[in-house]
Amino acid sequence: MKITGDQQLIKKMNKSIVLDTIRQRQPLSRADISAGIGLNKATVSSLVSELIDSNLVTEIGPGESSGGRKPTLLLFNKHAGFAIGIDIRVSDLLAILVDLEGNVLHEKNVPLTDFSPETVLEQIRKTISLLKRKLPESPYGIVGVGIGVPGLVNEKNRVVSAPNLGWDNVDLAGALDADFSGNIHIDNEANAGAIGEKLYGAGRDSLNLIYLSLGVGIGSGIIVGGELYRGTSNFSGEVGHMTIAENGPLCRCGNRGCWETLASEKALLDRAATVEWKGEAPDLEGILKAAKQGDHTAVSLLNEIGSQLGVGLANLVNILNPELIVIGNRLSLAGELFEDAMLRTIENRSLSYHRKKTHVDFAKLGIRSTALGAASMPITAFLTDPDVTIE
Amino acid sequence: MKITGDQQLIKKMNKSIVLDTIRQRQPLSRADISAGIGLNKATVSSLVSELIDSNLVTEIGPGESSGGRKPTLLLFNKHAGFAIGIDIRVSDLLAILVDLEGNVLHEKNVPLTDFSPETVLEQIRKTISLLKRKLPESPYGIVGVGIGVPGLVNEKNRVVSAPNLGWDNVDLAGALDADFSGNIHIDNEANAGAIGEKLYGAGRDSLNLIYLSLGVGIGSGIIVGGELYRGTSNFSGEVGHMTIAENGPLCRCGNRGCWETLASEKALLDRAATVEWKGEAPDLEGILKAAKQGDHTAVSLLNEIGSQLGVGLANLVNILNPELIVIGNRLSLAGELFEDAMLRTIENRSLSYHRKKTHVDFAKLGIRSTALGAASMPITAFLTDPDVTIE
DNA sequence: ATACTTAGTTTGTCTAGTAAACTAACTAAG
DNA sequence: CTTAGTTAGTTTACTAGACAAACTAAGTAT
């Protein structure tokens, strides 16, 4: 039980605050930092010089004078190291190599046909090796790997269940640790997406936000006070199985009226099937294309989905009173086709005081939210404690 | 922006950890504290002597020797000061005088007939004065007042809206501040209840819990990581207006199928009215009494309520994955009459991995959860920073 | 040229935590 | 009833890290 503090703790905290300040407000001078966070100039100087020594910060020469000596401007050294983020989806796998600021250097898409853990693991290994060959020279190299998985991940980094992949109790991190020892993070796809949008996307300025992953099913990542809320067993955010129509359609989870039976990609396709979509098996692209061309059936299908989305979102607004809701994953790419119906329902169904301050937005990182969020996990760990690198 | 730390911060943190340790594990010795929290013996000695100087801790003489010098046992001085907690309900007002450990010394129930802010305020003033006359001699006296209100309270302690009282934008704290300057806390009734049960009741050992206030409507307080989650505008937890049946009964909020139209005290009475309850106007006591005597209609009414409660609770379990759900307020007093139906529905409707670790319990503080939670707010503020007392 | 400003470093001081030695007070074994 | 060993708590000397103030550096404005 080591919760008590001493000076080292203070130093660590202050150093991390200084680094965060540089990351957020760069370029800036030591004097700016001191004024900004209230730390003494001398202390800032000392901490900055340590950060420079450890290659996390660089000086880029003098800035504009404001009537006195020119300030020496500081920059976060985003190329001190790199991270790999992987998003395991239902038909493919997206892997990205990013710098410490989350800029994508390389990207690799691997189609998946066989979903057995062994095969997927093999693909992951190959892809990581491939990305590592693209790695620029840097002091720290790959600082870690993050993986987003469409399933439940427990607090020990173990994939407890991933129905869409047919996985049960898979120890992804353990298996990879043999090859790339150290900083490996596994999390639910929606949780990773939430972190991604919070750090690099639409949620940059929000402390309390919900990321809604709108794919085959519906998942979510809940960010409270700037941090991901994980729940007791790390299983929070399974909003797709919230009942919104007590006697609604049967869900694969065994219940009736789950939100995802009414408002997900699968819900859209199921509904399309009942209206005998053009006599052929309905597919997402087809419906979206038709709707964009003004096809009546397609438009009304999407309106219906939008309005059902709104019901669940209004619930989340009432329960959690978030600042922001970010809608991501595949279906969000067609956002403009259901946005109006969705917003109208939220407006009608949420309490007036709540909706005043809640904004609804679409993922700014598009299809990369999860991969970027996954990559950010080892980056955050590294910047908090720049020791644990990989390999 | 003063987030950076210095030694004073360390000292404050450590002192507060020492005090918390004494509060939780008393009686114990300085040596126990040092071993328990990892702080050096000398540091503990110094902090404890300051706590003794400020009357928050007392020595109660030697304890059992374990083979050497006898330890000097320490006790939290629960009578260093007192607090007042007030619960404004729809028909009356409960006020309690408690010591710093939340033990109730005096209790006062005031019936309310006129709900105008002025009248209620006058009653509050009178009641506070009355309780103050019962106050024992103590170094700090009344350290503060906390008030739980059935409505939305914004981040500035202002009651934005309390439909059951007919209040709009009432500045309770401001009005009271003139009489009892200083440490006055106003919060939503369910939030206060959540804190009460967390600190003194069923939730003592839980970090993530939901307190469900089951009264005329349904409210909730959400505790995340041991702290109340307030949302963006301080309005989180309005679970009563979560849609669980898209085309259900009309709610006073304007929507259909809100949880509280199906599972609250009002829902019970409304439902009873439709079955022509004994030819007379149904009332809660009557229905509960009949159910206890095995009356078929009453039992089935309560089963229905229980099962509707379960639907909403399963939603909360899936979304928030809490450790514990505590059911409080008036209807919870009849818990055994709907518990089975409720648990069965939660079991059926929540995801299997989630419900494994979620317990459902009834408020251990009975009808006092809110008043105790309200009183705890100034106590916590006082113990964090023992300066601000009242008057 | 001179006065004033702003940036950043150096120096000495202060606070608070730690280790180690010490005092106090006990138990248990011979 | 010594004596050795153990546990509780205090005292002392030391250290880390933040701070204020003085100082150097390098600019602007008049």
PDB file of N, CA, C and O in Angstrom, chain B residues 94 102 192-204 211 326-327 332-333 362-373:
ATOM      1  N   LEU B  94     -36.423  16.140   6.822  1.00  0.00           N
ATOM      2  CA  LEU B  94     -35.723  15.422   7.885  1.00  0.00           C
ATOM      3  C   LEU B  94     -34.395  16.121   8.150  1.00  0.00           C
ATOM      4  O   LEU B  94     -33.614  16.348   7.237  1.00  0.00           O
ATOM      5  N   GLY B 102     -20.617  10.432  11.639  1.00  0.00           N
ATOM      6  CA  GLY B 102     -21.934  10.200  11.074  1.00  0.00           C
ATOM      7  C   GLY B 102     -22.916   9.560  12.042  1.00  0.00           C
ATOM      8  O   GLY B 102     -23.955   9.055  11.621  1.00  0.00           O
ATOM      9  N   ALA B 192     -26.756  12.857  -2.710  1.00  0.00           N
ATOM     10  CA  ALA B 192     -26.478  12.822  -1.276  1.00  0.00           C
ATOM     11  C   ALA B 192     -26.686  11.409  -0.731  1.00  0.00           C
ATOM     12  O   ALA B 192     -25.875  10.903   0.046  1.00  0.00           O
ATOM     13  N   GLY B 193     -27.760  10.766  -1.165  1.00  0.00           N
ATOM     14  CA  GLY B 193     -28.016   9.397  -0.721  1.00  0.00           C
ATOM     15  C   GLY B 193     -26.882   8.459  -1.107  1.00  0.00           C
ATOM     16  O   GLY B 193     -26.470   7.594  -0.324  1.00  0.00           O
ATOM     17  N   ALA B 194     -26.373   8.645  -2.319  1.00  0.00           N
ATOM     18  CA  ALA B 194     -25.277   7.800  -2.791  1.00  0.00           C
ATOM     19  C   ALA B 194     -24.057   7.973  -1.883  1.00  0.00           C
ATOM     20  O   ALA B 194     -23.431   6.997  -1.458  1.00  0.00           O
ATOM     21  N   ILE B 195     -23.750   9.223  -1.573  1.00  0.00           N
ATOM     22  CA  ILE B 195     -22.598   9.477  -0.710  1.00  0.00           C
ATOM     23  C   ILE B 195     -22.833   8.901   0.678  1.00  0.00           C
ATOM     24  O   ILE B 195     -21.945   8.305   1.285  1.00  0.00           O
ATOM     25  N   GLY B 196     -24.070   9.054   1.172  1.00  0.00           N
ATOM     26  CA  GLY B 196     -24.404   8.511   2.484  1.00  0.00           C
ATOM     27  C   GLY B 196     -24.173   7.011   2.552  1.00  0.00           C
ATOM     28  O   GLY B 196     -23.487   6.508   3.446  1.00  0.00           O
ATOM     29  N   GLU B 197     -24.721   6.290   1.588  1.00  0.00           N
ATOM     30  CA  GLU B 197     -24.569   4.833   1.608  1.00  0.00           C
ATOM     31  C   GLU B 197     -23.116   4.417   1.366  1.00  0.00           C
ATOM     32  O   GLU B 197     -22.654   3.415   1.895  1.00  0.00           O
ATOM     33  N   LYS B 198     -22.412   5.197   0.555  1.00  0.00           N
ATOM     34  CA  LYS B 198     -21.001   4.903   0.296  1.00  0.00           C
ATOM     35  C   LYS B 198     -20.175   5.049   1.576  1.00  0.00           C
ATOM     36  O   LYS B 198     -19.338   4.211   1.891  1.00  0.00           O
ATOM     37  N   LEU B 199     -20.426   6.112   2.318  1.00  0.00           N
ATOM     38  CA  LEU B 199     -19.585   6.369   3.492  1.00  0.00           C
ATOM     39  C   LEU B 199     -20.017   5.586   4.723  1.00  0.00           C
ATOM     40  O   LEU B 199     -19.180   5.095   5.471  1.00  0.00           O
ATOM     41  N   TYR B 200     -21.319   5.496   4.937  1.00  0.00           N
ATOM     42  CA  TYR B 200     -21.782   4.940   6.208  1.00  0.00           C
ATOM     43  C   TYR B 200     -22.659   3.704   6.056  1.00  0.00           C
ATOM     44  O   TYR B 200     -23.046   3.113   7.059  1.00  0.00           O
ATOM     45  N   GLY B 201     -23.003   3.326   4.825  1.00  0.00           N
ATOM     46  CA  GLY B 201     -23.991   2.270   4.685  1.00  0.00           C
ATOM     47  C   GLY B 201     -23.525   1.070   3.889  1.00  0.00           C
ATOM     48  O   GLY B 201     -22.431   0.544   4.100  1.00  0.00           O
ATOM     49  N   ALA B 202     -24.355   0.677   2.937  1.00  0.00           N
ATOM     50  CA  ALA B 202     -24.133  -0.571   2.209  1.00  0.00           C
ATOM     51  C   ALA B 202     -22.919  -0.501   1.285  1.00  0.00           C
ATOM     52  O   ALA B 202     -22.375  -1.535   0.905  1.00  0.00           O
ATOM     53  N   GLY B 203     -22.479   0.713   0.947  1.00  0.00           N
ATOM     54  CA  GLY B 203     -21.436   0.823  -0.063  1.00  0.00           C
ATOM     55  C   GLY B 203     -20.050   1.071   0.485  1.00  0.00           C
ATOM     56  O   GLY B 203     -19.143   1.430  -0.249  1.00  0.00           O
ATOM     57  N   ARG B 204     -19.900   0.847   1.782  1.00  0.00           N
ATOM     58  CA  ARG B 204     -18.636   1.172   2.429  1.00  0.00           C
ATOM     59  C   ARG B 204     -17.416   0.584   1.729  1.00  0.00           C
ATOM     60  O   ARG B 204     -16.361   1.194   1.690  1.00  0.00           O
ATOM     61  N   TYR B 211     -26.468   4.371  -6.509  1.00  0.00           N
ATOM     62  CA  TYR B 211     -27.529   4.454  -5.519  1.00  0.00           C
ATOM     63  C   TYR B 211     -28.795   4.808  -6.267  1.00  0.00           C
ATOM     64  O   TYR B 211     -28.842   5.820  -6.975  1.00  0.00           O
ATOM     65  N   VAL B 326     -27.269   0.046  -4.828  1.00  0.00           N
ATOM     66  CA  VAL B 326     -27.968   0.195  -3.559  1.00  0.00           C
ATOM     67  C   VAL B 326     -29.311   0.847  -3.832  1.00  0.00           C
ATOM     68  O   VAL B 326     -29.374   1.919  -4.439  1.00  0.00           O
ATOM     69  N   ILE B 327     -30.368   0.195  -3.383  1.00  0.00           N
ATOM     70  CA  ILE B 327     -31.691   0.741  -3.621  1.00  0.00           C
ATOM     71  C   ILE B 327     -32.199   1.412  -2.361  1.00  0.00           C
ATOM     72  O   ILE B 327     -32.254   0.781  -1.295  1.00  0.00           O
ATOM     73  N   SER B 332     -37.899   1.438  -1.157  1.00  0.00           N
ATOM     74  CA  SER B 332     -36.941   0.396  -0.786  1.00  0.00           C
ATOM     75  C   SER B 332     -37.307  -0.240   0.551  1.00  0.00           C
ATOM     76  O   SER B 332     -36.890  -1.348   0.858  1.00  0.00           O
ATOM     77  N   LEU B 333     -38.098   0.467   1.341  1.00  0.00           N
ATOM     78  CA  LEU B 333     -38.501  -0.085   2.640  1.00  0.00           C
ATOM     79  C   LEU B 333     -39.366  -1.325   2.448  1.00  0.00           C
ATOM     80  O   LEU B 333     -39.492  -2.153   3.344  1.00  0.00           O
ATOM     81  N   PHE B 362     -30.108  -3.317  -0.479  1.00  0.00           N
ATOM     82  CA  PHE B 362     -30.996  -2.225  -0.092  1.00  0.00           C
ATOM     83  C   PHE B 362     -30.263  -1.291   0.869  1.00  0.00           C
ATOM     84  O   PHE B 362     -29.314  -1.686   1.542  1.00  0.00           O
ATOM     85  N   ALA B 363     -30.705  -0.049   0.896  1.00  0.00           N
ATOM     86  CA  ALA B 363     -30.041   0.972   1.707  1.00  0.00           C
ATOM     87  C   ALA B 363     -29.959   0.528   3.163  1.00  0.00           C
ATOM     88  O   ALA B 363     -30.953   0.127   3.754  1.00  0.00           O
ATOM     89  N   LYS B 364     -28.749   0.592   3.713  1.00  0.00           N
ATOM     90  CA  LYS B 364     -28.562   0.203   5.113  1.00  0.00           C
ATOM     91  C   LYS B 364     -28.978   1.336   6.043  1.00  0.00           C
ATOM     92  O   LYS B 364     -29.182   1.119   7.229  1.00  0.00           O
ATOM     93  N   LEU B 365     -29.066   2.537   5.528  1.00  0.00           N
ATOM     94  CA  LEU B 365     -29.399   3.683   6.363  1.00  0.00           C
ATOM     95  C   LEU B 365     -30.886   4.002   6.293  1.00  0.00           C
ATOM     96  O   LEU B 365     -31.329   5.019   6.813  1.00  0.00           O
ATOM     97  N   GLY B 366     -31.632   3.130   5.615  1.00  0.00           N
ATOM     98  CA  GLY B 366     -33.070   3.310   5.518  1.00  0.00           C
ATOM     99  C   GLY B 366     -33.418   4.655   4.937  1.00  0.00           C
ATOM    100  O   GLY B 366     -32.919   5.052   3.885  1.00  0.00           O
ATOM    101  N   ILE B 367     -34.236   5.381   5.646  1.00  0.00           N
ATOM    102  CA  ILE B 367     -34.772   6.629   5.144  1.00  0.00           C
ATOM    103  C   ILE B 367     -33.802   7.789   5.396  1.00  0.00           C
ATOM    104  O   ILE B 367     -34.043   8.924   5.000  1.00  0.00           O
ATOM    105  N   ARG B 368     -32.670   7.472   6.036  1.00  0.00           N
ATOM    106  CA  ARG B 368     -31.730   8.542   6.382  1.00  0.00           C
ATOM    107  C   ARG B 368     -30.566   8.682   5.413  1.00  0.00           C
ATOM    108  O   ARG B 368     -29.673   9.512   5.637  1.00  0.00           O
ATOM    109  N   SER B 369     -30.510   7.872   4.380  1.00  0.00           N
ATOM    110  CA  SER B 369     -29.356   7.911   3.467  1.00  0.00           C
ATOM    111  C   SER B 369     -29.040   9.333   3.017  1.00  0.00           C
ATOM    112  O   SER B 369     -27.893   9.787   3.072  1.00  0.00           O
ATOM    113  N   THR B 370     -30.078  10.031   2.571  1.00  0.00           N
ATOM    114  CA  THR B 370     -29.859  11.366   2.021  1.00  0.00           C
ATOM    115  C   THR B 370     -29.399  12.361   3.082  1.00  0.00           C
ATOM    116  O   THR B 370     -28.437  13.105   2.873  1.00  0.00           O
ATOM    117  N   ALA B 371     -30.062  12.343   4.240  1.00  0.00           N
ATOM    118  CA  ALA B 371     -29.679  13.293   5.291  1.00  0.00           C
ATOM    119  C   ALA B 371     -28.244  13.037   5.744  1.00  0.00           C
ATOM    120  O   ALA B 371     -27.462  13.976   5.959  1.00  0.00           O
ATOM    121  N   LEU B 372     -27.879  11.769   5.869  1.00  0.00           N
ATOM    122  CA  LEU B 372     -26.513  11.450   6.290  1.00  0.00           C
ATOM    123  C   LEU B 372     -25.500  11.835   5.220  1.00  0.00           C
ATOM    124  O   LEU B 372     -24.430  12.366   5.521  1.00  0.00           O
ATOM    125  N   GLY B 373     -25.836  11.555   3.980  1.00  0.00           N
ATOM    126  CA  GLY B 373     -24.935  11.948   2.896  1.00  0.00           C
ATOM    127  C   GLY B 373     -24.776  13.454   2.838  1.00  0.00           C
ATOM    128  O   GLY B 373     -23.676  13.969   2.641  1.00  0.00           O
TER     129      GLY B 373
END
